[in-house]
mmCIF file of C-alpha atoms in Angstrom:
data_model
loop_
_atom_site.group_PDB
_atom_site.id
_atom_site.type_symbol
_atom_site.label_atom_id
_atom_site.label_comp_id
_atom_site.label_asym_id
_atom_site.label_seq_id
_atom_site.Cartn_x
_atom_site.Cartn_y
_atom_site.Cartn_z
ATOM 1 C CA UNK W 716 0.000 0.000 0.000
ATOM 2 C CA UNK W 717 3.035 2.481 1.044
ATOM 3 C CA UNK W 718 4.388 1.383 -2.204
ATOM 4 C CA UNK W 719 1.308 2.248 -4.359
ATOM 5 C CA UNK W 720 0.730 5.691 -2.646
ATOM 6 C CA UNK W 721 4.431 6.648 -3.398
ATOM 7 C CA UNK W 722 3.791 5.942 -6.886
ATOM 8 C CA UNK W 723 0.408 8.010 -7.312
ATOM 9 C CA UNK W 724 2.236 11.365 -5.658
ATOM 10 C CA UNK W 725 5.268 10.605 -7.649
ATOM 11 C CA UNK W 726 3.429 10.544 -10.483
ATOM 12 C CA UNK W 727 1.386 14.062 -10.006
ATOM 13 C CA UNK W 728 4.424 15.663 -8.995
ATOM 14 C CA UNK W 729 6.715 14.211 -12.137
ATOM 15 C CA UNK W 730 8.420 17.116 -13.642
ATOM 16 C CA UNK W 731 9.447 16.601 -17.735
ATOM 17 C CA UNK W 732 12.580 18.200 -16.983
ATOM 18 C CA UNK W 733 14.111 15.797 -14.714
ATOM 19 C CA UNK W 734 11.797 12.445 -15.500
ATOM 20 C CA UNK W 735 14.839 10.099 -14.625
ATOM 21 C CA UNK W 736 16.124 11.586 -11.237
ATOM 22 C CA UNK W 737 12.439 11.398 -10.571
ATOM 23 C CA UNK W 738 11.844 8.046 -11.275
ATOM 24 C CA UNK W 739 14.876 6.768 -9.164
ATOM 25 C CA UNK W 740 13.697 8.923 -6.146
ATOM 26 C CA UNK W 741 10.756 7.061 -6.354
ATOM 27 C CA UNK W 742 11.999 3.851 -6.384
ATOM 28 C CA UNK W 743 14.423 4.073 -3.640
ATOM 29 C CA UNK W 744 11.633 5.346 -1.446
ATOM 30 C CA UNK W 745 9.499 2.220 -2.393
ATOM 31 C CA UNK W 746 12.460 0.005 -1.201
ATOM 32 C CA UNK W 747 12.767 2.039 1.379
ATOM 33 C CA UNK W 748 9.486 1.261 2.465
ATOM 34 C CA UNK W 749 9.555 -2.512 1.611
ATOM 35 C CA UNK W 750 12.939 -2.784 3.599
ATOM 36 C CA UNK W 751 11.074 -1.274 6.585
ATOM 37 C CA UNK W 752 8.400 -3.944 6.206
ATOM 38 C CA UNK W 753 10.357 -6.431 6.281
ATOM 39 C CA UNK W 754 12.237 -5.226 9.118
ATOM 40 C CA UNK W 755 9.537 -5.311 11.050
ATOM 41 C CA UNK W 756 8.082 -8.668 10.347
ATOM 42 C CA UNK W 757 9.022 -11.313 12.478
ATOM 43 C CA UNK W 758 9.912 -15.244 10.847
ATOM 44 C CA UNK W 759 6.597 -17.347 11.558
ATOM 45 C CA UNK W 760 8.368 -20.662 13.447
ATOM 46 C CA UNK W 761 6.860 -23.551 12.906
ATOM 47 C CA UNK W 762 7.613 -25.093 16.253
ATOM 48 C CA UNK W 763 9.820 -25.301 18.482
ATOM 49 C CA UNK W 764 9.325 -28.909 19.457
ATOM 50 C CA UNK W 765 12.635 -30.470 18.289
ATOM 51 C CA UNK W 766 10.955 -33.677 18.061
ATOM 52 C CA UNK W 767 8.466 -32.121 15.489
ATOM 53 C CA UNK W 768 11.243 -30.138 13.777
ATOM 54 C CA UNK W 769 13.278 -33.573 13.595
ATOM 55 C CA UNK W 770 10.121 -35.310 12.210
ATOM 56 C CA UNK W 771 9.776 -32.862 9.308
ATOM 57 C CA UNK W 772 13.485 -33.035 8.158
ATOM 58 C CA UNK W 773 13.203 -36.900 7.889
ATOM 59 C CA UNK W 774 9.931 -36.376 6.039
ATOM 60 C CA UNK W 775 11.735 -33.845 3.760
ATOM 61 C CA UNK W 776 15.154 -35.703 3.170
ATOM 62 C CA UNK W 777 12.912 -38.690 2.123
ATOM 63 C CA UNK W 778 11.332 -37.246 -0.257
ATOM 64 C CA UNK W 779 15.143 -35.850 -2.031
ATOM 65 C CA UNK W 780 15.900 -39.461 -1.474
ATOM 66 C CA UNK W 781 13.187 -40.751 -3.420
ATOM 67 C CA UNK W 782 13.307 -38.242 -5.998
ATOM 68 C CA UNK W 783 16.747 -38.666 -6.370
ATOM 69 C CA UNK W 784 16.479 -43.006 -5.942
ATOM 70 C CA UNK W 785 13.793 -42.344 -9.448
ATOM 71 C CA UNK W 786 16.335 -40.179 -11.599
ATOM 72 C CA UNK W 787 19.233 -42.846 -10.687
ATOM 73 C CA UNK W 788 15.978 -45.658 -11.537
ATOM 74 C CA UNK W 789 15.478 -44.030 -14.826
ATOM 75 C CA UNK W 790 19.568 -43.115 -15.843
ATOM 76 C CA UNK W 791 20.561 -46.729 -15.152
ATOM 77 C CA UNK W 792 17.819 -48.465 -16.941
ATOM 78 C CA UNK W 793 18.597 -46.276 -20.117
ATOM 79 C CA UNK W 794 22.184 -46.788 -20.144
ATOM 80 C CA UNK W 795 21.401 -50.758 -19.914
ATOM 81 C CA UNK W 796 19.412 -49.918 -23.004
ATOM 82 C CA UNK W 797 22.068 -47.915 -24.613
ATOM 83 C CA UNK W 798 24.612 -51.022 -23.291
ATOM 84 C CA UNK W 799 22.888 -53.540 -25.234
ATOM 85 C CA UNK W 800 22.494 -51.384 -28.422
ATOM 86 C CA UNK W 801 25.867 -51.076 -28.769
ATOM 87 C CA UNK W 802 26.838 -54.844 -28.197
ATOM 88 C CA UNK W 803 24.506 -55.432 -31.306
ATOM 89 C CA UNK W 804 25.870 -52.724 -33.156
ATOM 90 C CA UNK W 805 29.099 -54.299 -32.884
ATOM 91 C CA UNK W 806 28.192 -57.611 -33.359
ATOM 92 C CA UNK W 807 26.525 -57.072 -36.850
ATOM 93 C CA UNK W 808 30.151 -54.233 -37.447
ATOM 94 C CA UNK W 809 32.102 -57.428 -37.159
ATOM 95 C CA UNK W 810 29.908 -59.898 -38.905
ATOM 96 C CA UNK W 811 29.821 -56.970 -41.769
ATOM 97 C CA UNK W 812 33.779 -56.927 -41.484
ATOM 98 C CA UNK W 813 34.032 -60.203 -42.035
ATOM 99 C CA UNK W 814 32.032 -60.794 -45.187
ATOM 100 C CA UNK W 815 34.022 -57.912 -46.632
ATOM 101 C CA UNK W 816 37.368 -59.554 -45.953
ATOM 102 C CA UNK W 817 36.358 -62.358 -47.395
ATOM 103 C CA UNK W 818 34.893 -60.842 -50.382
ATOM 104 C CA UNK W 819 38.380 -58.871 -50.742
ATOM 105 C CA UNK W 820 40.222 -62.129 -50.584
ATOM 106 C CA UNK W 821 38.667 -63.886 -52.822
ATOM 107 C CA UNK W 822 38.940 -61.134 -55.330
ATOM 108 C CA UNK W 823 42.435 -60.554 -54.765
ATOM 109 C CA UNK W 824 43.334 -63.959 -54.978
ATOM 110 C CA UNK W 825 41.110 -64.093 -58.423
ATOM 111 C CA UNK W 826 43.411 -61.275 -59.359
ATOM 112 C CA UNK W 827 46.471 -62.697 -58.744
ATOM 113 C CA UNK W 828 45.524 -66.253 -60.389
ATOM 114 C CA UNK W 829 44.821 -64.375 -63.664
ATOM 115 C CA UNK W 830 47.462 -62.489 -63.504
ATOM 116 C CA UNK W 831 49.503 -65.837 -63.633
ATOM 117 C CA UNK W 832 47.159 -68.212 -65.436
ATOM 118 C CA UNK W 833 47.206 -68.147 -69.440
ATOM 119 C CA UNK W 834 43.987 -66.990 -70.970
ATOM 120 C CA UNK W 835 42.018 -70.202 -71.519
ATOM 121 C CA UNK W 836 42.975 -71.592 -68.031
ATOM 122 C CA UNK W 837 42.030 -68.014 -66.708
ATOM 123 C CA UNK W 838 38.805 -68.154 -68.410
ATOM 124 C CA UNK W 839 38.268 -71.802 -66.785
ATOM 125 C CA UNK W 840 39.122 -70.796 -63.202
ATOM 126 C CA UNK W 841 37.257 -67.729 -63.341
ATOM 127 C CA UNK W 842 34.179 -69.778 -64.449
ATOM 128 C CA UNK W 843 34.689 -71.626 -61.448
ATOM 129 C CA UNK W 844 35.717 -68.807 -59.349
ATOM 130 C CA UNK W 845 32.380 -67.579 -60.669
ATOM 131 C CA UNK W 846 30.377 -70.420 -59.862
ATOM 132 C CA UNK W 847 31.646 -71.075 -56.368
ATOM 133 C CA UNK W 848 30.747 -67.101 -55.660
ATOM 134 C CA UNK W 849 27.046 -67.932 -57.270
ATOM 135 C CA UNK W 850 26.897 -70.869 -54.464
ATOM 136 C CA UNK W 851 28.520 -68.339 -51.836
ATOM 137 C CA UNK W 852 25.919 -66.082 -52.552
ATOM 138 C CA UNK W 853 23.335 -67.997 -52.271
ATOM 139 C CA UNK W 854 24.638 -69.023 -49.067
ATOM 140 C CA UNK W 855 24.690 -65.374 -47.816
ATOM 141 C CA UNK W 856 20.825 -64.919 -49.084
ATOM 142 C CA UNK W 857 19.977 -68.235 -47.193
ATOM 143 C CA UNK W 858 21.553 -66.962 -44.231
ATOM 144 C CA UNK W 859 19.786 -63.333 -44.541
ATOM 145 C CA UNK W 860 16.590 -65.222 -45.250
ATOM 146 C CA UNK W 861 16.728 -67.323 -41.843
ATOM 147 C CA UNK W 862 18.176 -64.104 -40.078
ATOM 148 C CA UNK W 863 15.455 -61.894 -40.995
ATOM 149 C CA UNK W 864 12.501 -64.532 -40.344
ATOM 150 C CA UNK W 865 13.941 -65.083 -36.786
ATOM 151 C CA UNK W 866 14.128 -61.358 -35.994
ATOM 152 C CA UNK W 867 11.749 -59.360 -38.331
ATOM 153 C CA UNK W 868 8.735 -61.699 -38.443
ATOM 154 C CA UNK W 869 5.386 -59.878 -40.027
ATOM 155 C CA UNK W 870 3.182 -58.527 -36.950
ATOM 156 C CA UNK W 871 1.264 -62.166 -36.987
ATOM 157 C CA UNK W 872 1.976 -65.081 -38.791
ATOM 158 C CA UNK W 873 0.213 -64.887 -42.518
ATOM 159 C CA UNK W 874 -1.099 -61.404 -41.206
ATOM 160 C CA UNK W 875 -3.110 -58.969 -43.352
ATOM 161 C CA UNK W 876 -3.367 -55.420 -43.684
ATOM 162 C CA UNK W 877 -6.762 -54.053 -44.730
ATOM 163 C CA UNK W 878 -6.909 -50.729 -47.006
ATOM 164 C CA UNK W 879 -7.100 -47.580 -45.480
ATOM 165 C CA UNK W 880 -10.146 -45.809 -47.334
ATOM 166 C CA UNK W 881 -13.005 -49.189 -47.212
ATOM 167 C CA UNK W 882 -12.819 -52.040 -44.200
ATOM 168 C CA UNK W 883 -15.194 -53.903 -46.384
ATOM 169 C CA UNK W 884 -12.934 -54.699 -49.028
ATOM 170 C CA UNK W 885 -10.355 -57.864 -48.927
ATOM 171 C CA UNK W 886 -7.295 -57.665 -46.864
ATOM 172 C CA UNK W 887 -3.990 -57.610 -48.338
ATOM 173 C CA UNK W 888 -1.282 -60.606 -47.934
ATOM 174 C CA UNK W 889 1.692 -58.434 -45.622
ATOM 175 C CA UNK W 890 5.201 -59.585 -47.345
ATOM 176 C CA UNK W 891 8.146 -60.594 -45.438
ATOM 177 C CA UNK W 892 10.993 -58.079 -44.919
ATOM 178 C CA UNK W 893 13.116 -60.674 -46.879
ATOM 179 C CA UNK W 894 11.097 -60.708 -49.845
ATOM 180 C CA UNK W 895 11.005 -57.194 -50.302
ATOM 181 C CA UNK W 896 14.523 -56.854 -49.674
ATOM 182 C CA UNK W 897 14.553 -59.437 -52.641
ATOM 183 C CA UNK W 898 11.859 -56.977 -54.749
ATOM 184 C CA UNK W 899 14.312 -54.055 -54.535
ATOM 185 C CA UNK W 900 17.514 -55.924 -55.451
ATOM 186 C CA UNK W 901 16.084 -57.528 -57.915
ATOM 187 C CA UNK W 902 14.883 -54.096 -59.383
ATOM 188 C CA UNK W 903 18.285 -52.825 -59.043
ATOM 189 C CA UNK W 904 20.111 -55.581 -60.901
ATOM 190 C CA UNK W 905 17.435 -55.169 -63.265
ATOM 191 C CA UNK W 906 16.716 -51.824 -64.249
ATOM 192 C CA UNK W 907 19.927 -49.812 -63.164
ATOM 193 C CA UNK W 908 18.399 -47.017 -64.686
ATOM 194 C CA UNK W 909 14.842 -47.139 -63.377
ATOM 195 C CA UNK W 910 15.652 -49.004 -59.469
ATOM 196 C CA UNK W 911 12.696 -47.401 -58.000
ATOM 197 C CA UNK W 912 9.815 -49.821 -56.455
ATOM 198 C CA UNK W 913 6.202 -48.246 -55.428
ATOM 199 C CA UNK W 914 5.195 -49.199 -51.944
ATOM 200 C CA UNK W 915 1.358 -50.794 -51.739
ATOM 201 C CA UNK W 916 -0.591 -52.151 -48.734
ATOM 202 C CA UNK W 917 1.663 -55.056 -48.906
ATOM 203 C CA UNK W 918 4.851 -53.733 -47.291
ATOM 204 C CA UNK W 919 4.169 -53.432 -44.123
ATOM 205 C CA UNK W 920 5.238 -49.276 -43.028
ATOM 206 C CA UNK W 921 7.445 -50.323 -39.799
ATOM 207 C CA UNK W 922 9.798 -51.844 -42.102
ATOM 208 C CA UNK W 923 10.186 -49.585 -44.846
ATOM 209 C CA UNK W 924 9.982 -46.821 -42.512
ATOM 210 C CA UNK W 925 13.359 -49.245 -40.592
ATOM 211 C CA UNK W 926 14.772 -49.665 -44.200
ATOM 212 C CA UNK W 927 14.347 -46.139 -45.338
ATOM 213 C CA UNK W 928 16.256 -44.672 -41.593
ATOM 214 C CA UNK W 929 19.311 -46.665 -41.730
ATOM 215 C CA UNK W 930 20.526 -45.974 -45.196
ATOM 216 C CA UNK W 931 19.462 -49.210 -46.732
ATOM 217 C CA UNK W 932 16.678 -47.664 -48.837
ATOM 218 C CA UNK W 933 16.319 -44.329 -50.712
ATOM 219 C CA UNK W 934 13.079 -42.467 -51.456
ATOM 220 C CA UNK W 935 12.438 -40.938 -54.377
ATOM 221 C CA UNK W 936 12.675 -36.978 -54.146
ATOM 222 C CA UNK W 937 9.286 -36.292 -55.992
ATOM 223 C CA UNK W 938 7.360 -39.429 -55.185
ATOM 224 C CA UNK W 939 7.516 -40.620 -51.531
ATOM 225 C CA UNK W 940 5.378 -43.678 -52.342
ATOM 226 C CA UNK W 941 8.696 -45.159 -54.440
ATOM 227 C CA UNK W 942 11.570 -46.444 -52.850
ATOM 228 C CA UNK W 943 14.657 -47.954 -54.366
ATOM 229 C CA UNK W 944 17.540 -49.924 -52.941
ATOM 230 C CA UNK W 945 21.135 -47.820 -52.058
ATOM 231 C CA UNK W 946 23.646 -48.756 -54.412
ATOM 232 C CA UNK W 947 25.982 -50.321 -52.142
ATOM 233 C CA UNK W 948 28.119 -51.771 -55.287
#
């Protein structure tokens, strides 16, 4: 209230030529006031039972403990998470590593063999060469195939997706992440030139969404319903 009245007769007898001095006069004599206010005022205790006061600093230090027992809760379960994320993200660096070595082996060696090797016997080993990497391959795609069945099954086992825009119409047959892993190499080998698949209610969206953020599929810049395979190679 002192405050407020200070402000009403400073402002009636503001003068334009000194407007600043003013104003600070008027403040200091508002925290004048407050300061005396305070002064005055005694701190309300809340008892003076020690017993009591004892009581309510348990009460209060539990609660900091159980705040504090949460955020520790919560940091140490997501650093388990963030633990095991990173023993799988090495796991499949290494298995990667490995292929590639042995991919660069086996072409170095090739190199080397037909380096040394007349032209018809070259010609003969590398048919072999070519057949035993046809075999390898289809080793690799076997392997990929049981990988991806045992850890990116469909959401239920011969599972459907219905249409969006009519529920009455006839669900759609959901396609394994293998297959259309298979549907965009394929289309790469293919057609070079035109690698680009459009997406229908078959693909299921969690995978191509999990294709499209790790790098292993592209959209295409003016049509987000087409998606094409990167070109590792």
């Amino acid at each position: 209230k002192c405050q407020s009245k200070l402000m009403l007769l400073g402002m009636e007898t503001l003068l334009k030529s000194d407007d600043k001095l003013s104003l600070l006069m008027m403040r200091v004599k508002a925290l004048a006031a407050e300061h005396n206010q305070w002064q005055k005022r005694s701190p309300e205790i809340i008892s003076t039972n020690p017993d009591v006061l004892l009581a309510l600093g348990k009460e209060e230090l539990q609660k900091v403990k159980n705040d504090l027992e949460m955020v520790l809760s919560t940091v140490q379960s997501k650093n388990k998470q963030l633990e095991e994320d990173l023993k799988r993200e090495q796991q499949w660096l290494e298995e990667e590593e490995q292929v590639l070595d042995a991919l660069n082996g086996i072409e170095e060696e090739t190199k080397k063999q037909v380096e040394q090797l007349p032209k018809a016997r070259a010609f003969h080993e590398l048919q072999n060469k070519m057949l035993k990497l046809r075999v390898y391959k289809e080793e690799l795609l076997n392997a990929l195939g049981e990988f991806l069945e045992e850890h990116f099954p469909l959401p239920e086992k011969g599972g459907s997706a219905k249409k969006k825009n009519s529920s009455e119409e006839p669900a759609v047959e959901l396609i394994t992440l293998h297959e259309v892993l298979e549907i965009l190499i394929n289309k790469l080998m293919s057609t070079p030139h035109e690698p680009y698949v459009t997406i229908n209610d078959s693909f299921w969206p969690p995978y191509i969404e999990l294709l499209l953020r790790y790098g292993i599929a592209l959209r295409h810049p003016e049509d987000p319903n087409r998606i094409r395979l990167e070109a590792f190679h």
